[in-house]
PDB file of C-alpha atoms in Angstrom:
ATOM      1  CA  MET A   1     -31.113 -59.241 -13.721  1.00  0.00           C
ATOM      2  CA  THR A   2     -33.423 -59.903 -10.013  1.00  0.00           C
ATOM      3  CA  ASN A   3     -32.510 -59.056  -7.335  1.00  0.00           C
ATOM      4  CA  ASN A   4     -31.464 -61.867  -5.966  1.00  0.00           C
ATOM      5  CA  GLN A   5     -28.424 -62.140  -8.563  1.00  0.00           C
ATOM      6  CA  THR A   6     -25.849 -59.710  -9.074  1.00  0.00           C
ATOM      7  CA  ALA A   7     -22.564 -59.866 -10.763  1.00  0.00           C
ATOM      8  CA  ASP A   8     -20.535 -60.996  -7.823  1.00  0.00           C
ATOM      9  CA  PRO A   9     -21.398 -64.779  -6.781  1.00  0.00           C
ATOM     10  CA  ALA A  10     -19.776 -64.344  -3.242  1.00  0.00           C
ATOM     11  CA  LEU A  11     -22.351 -61.502  -3.270  1.00  0.00           C
ATOM     12  CA  SER A  12     -25.516 -62.792  -4.419  1.00  0.00           C
ATOM     13  CA  VAL A  13     -25.022 -66.164  -1.378  1.00  0.00           C
ATOM     14  CA  ASN A  14     -24.100 -62.144   0.769  1.00  0.00           C
ATOM     15  CA  ILE A  15     -27.736 -61.289  -0.274  1.00  0.00           C
ATOM     16  CA  ASN A  16     -29.731 -64.428  -0.019  1.00  0.00           C
ATOM     17  CA  ILE A  17     -28.278 -65.459   3.448  1.00  0.00           C
ATOM     18  CA  GLY A  18     -29.344 -61.680   4.294  1.00  0.00           C
ATOM     19  CA  GLN A  19     -33.052 -62.073   2.720  1.00  0.00           C
ATOM     20  CA  TYR A  20     -33.285 -65.577   4.525  1.00  0.00           C
ATOM     21  CA  LEU A  21     -32.472 -64.736   7.451  1.00  0.00           C
ATOM     22  CA  LYS A  22     -35.254 -61.743   7.535  1.00  0.00           C
ATOM     23  CA  THR A  23     -37.737 -63.306   6.235  1.00  0.00           C
ATOM     24  CA  LEU A  24     -37.225 -65.970   8.916  1.00  0.00           C
ATOM     25  CA  ARG A  25     -37.183 -63.694  12.129  1.00  0.00           C
ATOM     26  CA  GLN A  26     -40.436 -62.393  10.529  1.00  0.00           C
ATOM     27  CA  GLN A  27     -41.958 -65.235  10.417  1.00  0.00           C
ATOM     28  CA  LEU A  28     -41.280 -66.406  13.886  1.00  0.00           C
ATOM     29  CA  GLY A  29     -41.838 -62.551  15.116  1.00  0.00           C
ATOM     30  CA  TRP A  30     -39.119 -61.547  16.481  1.00  0.00           C
ATOM     31  CA  SER A  31     -37.393 -58.445  16.915  1.00  0.00           C
ATOM     32  CA  LEU A  32     -33.299 -58.071  15.940  1.00  0.00           C
ATOM     33  CA  ASP A  33     -32.854 -57.800  19.970  1.00  0.00           C
ATOM     34  CA  ARG A  34     -35.323 -61.454  20.432  1.00  0.00           C
ATOM     35  CA  CYS A  35     -33.338 -62.839  17.268  1.00  0.00           C
ATOM     36  CA  SER A  36     -30.086 -61.326  18.915  1.00  0.00           C
ATOM     37  CA  SER A  37     -31.171 -63.152  22.095  1.00  0.00           C
ATOM     38  CA  GLU A  38     -31.773 -66.195  20.177  1.00  0.00           C
ATOM     39  CA  THR A  39     -28.573 -67.031  18.935  1.00  0.00           C
ATOM     40  CA  GLY A  40     -25.694 -65.248  20.427  1.00  0.00           C
ATOM     41  CA  VAL A  41     -25.062 -63.534  17.374  1.00  0.00           C
ATOM     42  CA  SER A  42     -25.543 -58.903  17.776  1.00  0.00           C
ATOM     43  CA  LYS A  43     -27.803 -57.091  16.521  1.00  0.00           C
ATOM     44  CA  ALA A  44     -25.530 -55.208  14.964  1.00  0.00           C
ATOM     45  CA  MET A  45     -24.273 -58.223  13.464  1.00  0.00           C
ATOM     46  CA  LEU A  46     -27.708 -60.086  12.282  1.00  0.00           C
ATOM     47  CA  GLY A  47     -28.854 -56.337  10.377  1.00  0.00           C
ATOM     48  CA  GLN A  48     -25.524 -56.016   8.348  1.00  0.00           C
ATOM     49  CA  ILE A  49     -26.396 -59.528   7.293  1.00  0.00           C
ATOM     50  CA  GLU A  50     -29.670 -59.136   6.663  1.00  0.00           C
ATOM     51  CA  ARG A  51     -29.028 -56.146   4.416  1.00  0.00           C
ATOM     52  CA  GLY A  52     -26.537 -58.094   2.776  1.00  0.00           C
ATOM     53  CA  GLU A  53     -23.165 -55.745   3.872  1.00  0.00           C
ATOM     54  CA  SER A  54     -21.821 -58.997   6.019  1.00  0.00           C
ATOM     55  CA  SER A  55     -20.284 -62.202   4.883  1.00  0.00           C
ATOM     56  CA  PRO A  56     -20.594 -64.331   8.015  1.00  0.00           C
ATOM     57  CA  THR A  57     -18.912 -67.301   8.832  1.00  0.00           C
ATOM     58  CA  MET A  58     -19.605 -70.619   9.336  1.00  0.00           C
ATOM     59  CA  VAL A  59     -19.475 -69.698  12.803  1.00  0.00           C
ATOM     60  CA  THR A  60     -21.999 -67.312  12.886  1.00  0.00           C
ATOM     61  CA  LEU A  61     -24.236 -69.284  10.237  1.00  0.00           C
ATOM     62  CA  TRP A  62     -24.506 -72.549  13.251  1.00  0.00           C
ATOM     63  CA  LYS A  63     -25.405 -69.901  15.953  1.00  0.00           C
ATOM     64  CA  ILE A  64     -28.281 -68.097  14.145  1.00  0.00           C
ATOM     65  CA  ALA A  65     -29.338 -71.399  12.365  1.00  0.00           C
ATOM     66  CA  ALA A  66     -29.179 -73.083  16.332  1.00  0.00           C
ATOM     67  CA  GLY A  67     -31.025 -70.050  17.738  1.00  0.00           C
ATOM     68  CA  CYS A  68     -34.179 -69.954  15.033  1.00  0.00           C
ATOM     69  CA  GLY A  69     -34.339 -74.018  14.835  1.00  0.00           C
ATOM     70  CA  VAL A  70     -33.702 -74.415  11.263  1.00  0.00           C
ATOM     71  CA  SER A  71     -30.148 -76.291   9.922  1.00  0.00           C
ATOM     72  CA  LEU A  72     -27.806 -74.688   8.143  1.00  0.00           C
ATOM     73  CA  SER A  73     -28.271 -75.161   4.527  1.00  0.00           C
ATOM     74  CA  SER A  74     -31.412 -73.341   4.507  1.00  0.00           C
ATOM     75  CA  PHE A  75     -29.223 -70.676   4.676  1.00  0.00           C
ATOM     76  CA  LEU A  76     -26.841 -71.282   1.355  1.00  0.00           C
ATOM     77  CA  ASP A  77     -29.464 -73.082  -0.103  1.00  0.00           C
ATOM     78  CA  VAL A  78     -33.200 -73.191   0.633  1.00  0.00           C
ATOM     79  CA  ALA A  79     -33.992 -76.918   0.096  1.00  0.00           C
ATOM     80  CA  GLN A  80     -36.062 -78.367  -2.291  1.00  0.00           C
ATOM     81  CA  GLN A  81     -39.339 -79.941  -1.066  1.00  0.00           C
ATOM     82  CA  VAL A  82     -39.632 -83.855  -3.597  1.00  0.00           C
ATOM     83  CA  SER A  83     -42.294 -86.281  -2.372  1.00  0.00           C
ATOM     84  CA  GLY A  84     -40.189 -89.451  -1.239  1.00  0.00           C
ATOM     85  CA  ASN A  85     -41.382 -91.270  -5.100  1.00  0.00           C
ATOM     86  CA  GLU A  86     -39.524 -88.083  -6.439  1.00  0.00           C
ATOM     87  CA  THR A  87     -35.740 -87.830  -8.610  1.00  0.00           C
ATOM     88  CA  LEU A  88     -33.654 -84.955  -7.399  1.00  0.00           C
ATOM     89  CA  ILE A  89     -30.404 -84.516  -8.616  1.00  0.00           C
ATOM     90  CA  ARG A  90     -27.920 -81.557  -8.243  1.00  0.00           C
ATOM     91  CA  THR A  91     -25.409 -80.852 -10.579  1.00  0.00           C
ATOM     92  CA  GLY A  92     -22.953 -78.826  -8.056  1.00  0.00           C
ATOM     93  CA  ASN A  93     -23.461 -75.672  -9.248  1.00  0.00           C
ATOM     94  CA  GLU A  94     -25.140 -75.048  -6.314  1.00  0.00           C
ATOM     95  CA  ALA A  95     -24.132 -71.218  -4.425  1.00  0.00           C
ATOM     96  CA  GLU A  96     -20.975 -71.730  -2.648  1.00  0.00           C
ATOM     97  CA  PHE A  97     -19.977 -70.201   0.760  1.00  0.00           C
ATOM     98  CA  SER A  98     -16.915 -69.418   1.466  1.00  0.00           C
ATOM     99  CA  GLU A  99     -14.897 -68.366   3.866  1.00  0.00           C
ATOM    100  CA  VAL A 100     -12.073 -66.681   1.502  1.00  0.00           C
ATOM    101  CA  GLU A 101      -9.845 -65.947   5.432  1.00  0.00           C
ATOM    102  CA  ILE A 102      -9.214 -69.059   5.937  1.00  0.00           C
ATOM    103  CA  GLY A 103      -9.477 -70.499   2.973  1.00  0.00           C
ATOM    104  CA  MET A 104     -12.714 -73.442   3.368  1.00  0.00           C
ATOM    105  CA  TYR A 105     -15.731 -73.350   0.305  1.00  0.00           C
ATOM    106  CA  ALA A 106     -19.153 -75.093   0.745  1.00  0.00           C
ATOM    107  CA  HIS A 107     -22.382 -75.847  -0.954  1.00  0.00           C
ATOM    108  CA  ALA A 108     -25.185 -78.215  -0.079  1.00  0.00           C
ATOM    109  CA  VAL A 109     -25.062 -80.805  -1.936  1.00  0.00           C
ATOM    110  CA  PHE A 110     -28.584 -82.557  -0.459  1.00  0.00           C
ATOM    111  CA  PRO A 111     -30.028 -79.406   2.068  1.00  0.00           C
ATOM    112  CA  PHE A 112     -31.071 -80.671   4.900  1.00  0.00           C
ATOM    113  CA  ASP A 113     -34.900 -83.088   4.499  1.00  0.00           C
ATOM    114  CA  PRO A 114     -36.924 -83.348   7.359  1.00  0.00           C
ATOM    115  CA  ARG A 115     -37.943 -86.352   6.317  1.00  0.00           C
ATOM    116  CA  MET A 116     -34.181 -87.819   6.065  1.00  0.00           C
ATOM    117  CA  GLY A 117     -32.490 -86.348   9.168  1.00  0.00           C
ATOM    118  CA  PHE A 118     -29.166 -85.311   7.591  1.00  0.00           C
ATOM    119  CA  GLU A 119     -27.353 -82.398   5.200  1.00  0.00           C
ATOM    120  CA  LEU A 120     -24.915 -83.314   3.174  1.00  0.00           C
ATOM    121  CA  PHE A 121     -21.564 -80.739   1.867  1.00  0.00           C
ATOM    122  CA  HIS A 122     -19.143 -80.320  -0.313  1.00  0.00           C
ATOM    123  CA  ILE A 123     -16.288 -78.308   1.008  1.00  0.00           C
ATOM    124  CA  LEU A 124     -12.918 -77.626   0.228  1.00  0.00           C
ATOM    125  CA  LEU A 125     -10.134 -77.095   2.558  1.00  0.00           C
ATOM    126  CA  ALA A 126      -7.656 -74.350   1.220  1.00  0.00           C
ATOM    127  CA  PRO A 127      -3.678 -75.364   2.433  1.00  0.00           C
ATOM    128  CA  GLY A 128      -3.649 -73.324   6.174  1.00  0.00           C
ATOM    129  CA  CYS A 129      -6.924 -73.762   6.409  1.00  0.00           C
ATOM    130  CA  ASP A 130      -8.230 -74.401  10.339  1.00  0.00           C
ATOM    131  CA  HIS A 131     -12.046 -73.590  11.072  1.00  0.00           C
ATOM    132  CA  HIS A 132     -13.081 -73.971  14.977  1.00  0.00           C
ATOM    133  CA  SER A 133     -16.797 -74.764  15.153  1.00  0.00           C
ATOM    134  CA  ILE A 134     -18.863 -74.556  17.863  1.00  0.00           C
ATOM    135  CA  ALA A 135     -21.065 -77.056  19.301  1.00  0.00           C
ATOM    136  CA  HIS A 136     -24.264 -78.345  17.761  1.00  0.00           C
ATOM    137  CA  ALA A 137     -27.393 -79.034  19.114  1.00  0.00           C
ATOM    138  CA  PRO A 138     -27.167 -82.642  22.040  1.00  0.00           C
ATOM    139  CA  GLY A 139     -27.836 -86.046  19.179  1.00  0.00           C
ATOM    140  CA  VAL A 140     -25.602 -84.293  15.982  1.00  0.00           C
ATOM    141  CA  VAL A 141     -23.253 -86.175  14.542  1.00  0.00           C
ATOM    142  CA  GLU A 142     -20.929 -85.544  12.417  1.00  0.00           C
ATOM    143  CA  HIS A 143     -18.999 -88.034   9.157  1.00  0.00           C
ATOM    144  CA  VAL A 144     -16.690 -86.899   7.383  1.00  0.00           C
ATOM    145  CA  ILE A 145     -15.156 -88.555   4.051  1.00  0.00           C
ATOM    146  CA  VAL A 146     -11.829 -87.652   2.637  1.00  0.00           C
ATOM    147  CA  LEU A 147     -12.341 -87.511  -1.354  1.00  0.00           C
ATOM    148  CA  GLU A 148      -8.628 -85.863  -2.341  1.00  0.00           C
ATOM    149  CA  GLY A 149      -6.004 -85.188   0.252  1.00  0.00           C
ATOM    150  CA  GLN A 150      -5.257 -85.063   3.658  1.00  0.00           C
ATOM    151  CA  MET A 151      -6.723 -83.034   6.772  1.00  0.00           C
ATOM    152  CA  ASP A 152      -7.423 -83.079  10.555  1.00  0.00           C
ATOM    153  CA  VAL A 153     -10.232 -83.350  12.315  1.00  0.00           C
ATOM    154  CA  LEU A 154     -10.023 -82.206  15.972  1.00  0.00           C
ATOM    155  CA  VAL A 155     -12.799 -84.065  18.531  1.00  0.00           C
ATOM    156  CA  GLY A 156     -12.738 -83.407  22.262  1.00  0.00           C
ATOM    157  CA  GLU A 157      -8.755 -82.138  22.877  1.00  0.00           C
ATOM    158  CA  GLN A 158      -7.693 -85.556  19.565  1.00  0.00           C
ATOM    159  CA  TRP A 159      -6.650 -84.195  15.823  1.00  0.00           C
ATOM    160  CA  HIS A 160      -8.062 -87.504  14.235  1.00  0.00           C
ATOM    161  CA  PRO A 161      -5.245 -86.914  10.576  1.00  0.00           C
ATOM    162  CA  LEU A 162      -7.191 -88.183   7.909  1.00  0.00           C
ATOM    163  CA  GLY A 163      -6.107 -89.117   4.207  1.00  0.00           C
ATOM    164  CA  LYS A 164      -8.323 -89.981   0.561  1.00  0.00           C
ATOM    165  CA  GLY A 165     -10.822 -92.350   1.405  1.00  0.00           C
ATOM    166  CA  GLU A 166     -10.809 -92.398   5.145  1.00  0.00           C
ATOM    167  CA  ALA A 167     -13.366 -91.176   7.281  1.00  0.00           C
ATOM    168  CA  ILE A 168     -15.299 -90.448  11.070  1.00  0.00           C
ATOM    169  CA  ARG A 169     -18.009 -90.487  12.480  1.00  0.00           C
ATOM    170  CA  PHE A 170     -17.934 -87.876  15.528  1.00  0.00           C
ATOM    171  CA  ALA A 171     -20.549 -86.597  17.908  1.00  0.00           C
ATOM    172  CA  ALA A 172     -20.527 -82.722  16.590  1.00  0.00           C
ATOM    173  CA  ASP A 173     -22.318 -81.349  20.032  1.00  0.00           C
ATOM    174  CA  GLN A 174     -19.229 -80.406  21.078  1.00  0.00           C
ATOM    175  CA  PRO A 175     -16.429 -78.092  19.907  1.00  0.00           C
ATOM    176  CA  HIS A 176     -14.546 -79.845  16.957  1.00  0.00           C
ATOM    177  CA  ALA A 177     -12.445 -78.305  13.978  1.00  0.00           C
ATOM    178  CA  TYR A 178     -11.637 -79.198  10.594  1.00  0.00           C
ATOM    179  CA  ARG A 179      -7.740 -77.777   9.390  1.00  0.00           C
ATOM    180  CA  ASN A 180      -5.469 -78.613   6.241  1.00  0.00           C
ATOM    181  CA  LEU A 181      -1.262 -78.576   7.149  1.00  0.00           C
ATOM    182  CA  HIS A 182      -0.146 -79.570   3.819  1.00  0.00           C
ATOM    183  CA  ASP A 183       0.891 -78.331   0.318  1.00  0.00           C
ATOM    184  CA  GLU A 184      -2.121 -79.176  -1.663  1.00  0.00           C
ATOM    185  CA  ALA A 185      -6.553 -78.596  -1.359  1.00  0.00           C
ATOM    186  CA  ALA A 186      -8.544 -81.424   0.497  1.00  0.00           C
ATOM    187  CA  ALA A 187     -11.383 -82.507  -0.290  1.00  0.00           C
ATOM    188  CA  ILE A 188     -14.479 -83.490   1.811  1.00  0.00           C
ATOM    189  CA  HIS A 189     -18.254 -84.796   2.195  1.00  0.00           C
ATOM    190  CA  ASN A 190     -19.054 -83.308   5.755  1.00  0.00           C
ATOM    191  CA  LEU A 191     -23.106 -85.145   6.296  1.00  0.00           C
ATOM    192  CA  ILE A 192     -24.511 -83.815   9.600  1.00  0.00           C
ATOM    193  CA  HIS A 193     -26.858 -86.431  10.992  1.00  0.00           C
ATOM    194  CA  TYR A 194     -30.000 -84.471  13.235  1.00  0.00           C
ATOM    195  CA  PRO A 195     -31.898 -86.215  15.998  1.00  0.00           C
ATOM    196  CA  PRO A 196     -35.601 -85.307  15.798  1.00  0.00           C
ATOM    197  CA  SER A 197     -35.033 -83.290  18.981  1.00  0.00           C
ATOM    198  CA  ALA A 198     -32.780 -81.752  17.126  1.00  0.00           C
ATOM    199  CA  GLN A 199     -34.548 -81.081  13.608  1.00  0.00           C
ATOM    200  CA  GLN A 200     -35.928 -77.970  12.338  1.00  0.00           C
ATOM    201  CA  THR A 201     -38.656 -76.747  13.905  1.00  0.00           C
ATOM    202  CA  THR A 202     -38.838 -73.703  11.931  1.00  0.00           C
ATOM    203  CA  THR A 203     -41.056 -74.002   8.559  1.00  0.00           C
ATOM    204  CA  LEU A 204     -39.641 -71.055   6.531  1.00  0.00           C
ATOM    205  CA  VAL A 205     -42.860 -70.164   3.573  1.00  0.00           C
ATOM    206  CA  TRP A 206     -39.840 -68.851   1.543  1.00  0.00           C
ATOM    207  CA  PRO A 207     -41.684 -65.713  -1.220  1.00  0.00           C
ATOM    208  CA  GLY A 208     -41.519 -67.503  -4.922  1.00  0.00           C
TER     209      GLY A 208
END
């Protein structure tokens, strides 16, 4: 069993996120203090994440990603670099990020690709899930497509109910939220599009 593997999948995700953050911060030449200043996440929390001692929420990961100039999916699944004429097949067994406390589970179907300008997530919202997200970078747009079940999306001050087969597109550079007030889980695809000005600005050399 390698250092990146563990019997606990959730712990494995935490370790990978921590290693990625530490590598990213070092390549940026940032101290923990500088990283904290740029991301708005406390130095203590950043240290815990790097050591794999803390399971960061999606909101925390968004803050770190935005402050470091990388995509959210880079923390959940190191992007596979392929040339334009290659086919990328995803099995659905990629590492899953979970916020068990609120009942949200996500994995990157397609990690961010600068040629395409987007990343695509498969997200499961358990009954009772209520996830509030921070405003993303200016120009970021989210597309939510409901695959199974029912859920609501908050944009501005208005909740929009969505059922199976329905979708919504909205400017994500404002606070927004997802919730599931129903008795069955809701499965969604969330496509996040970044304009050129908000696309990943840091090239990370990930150790092989």
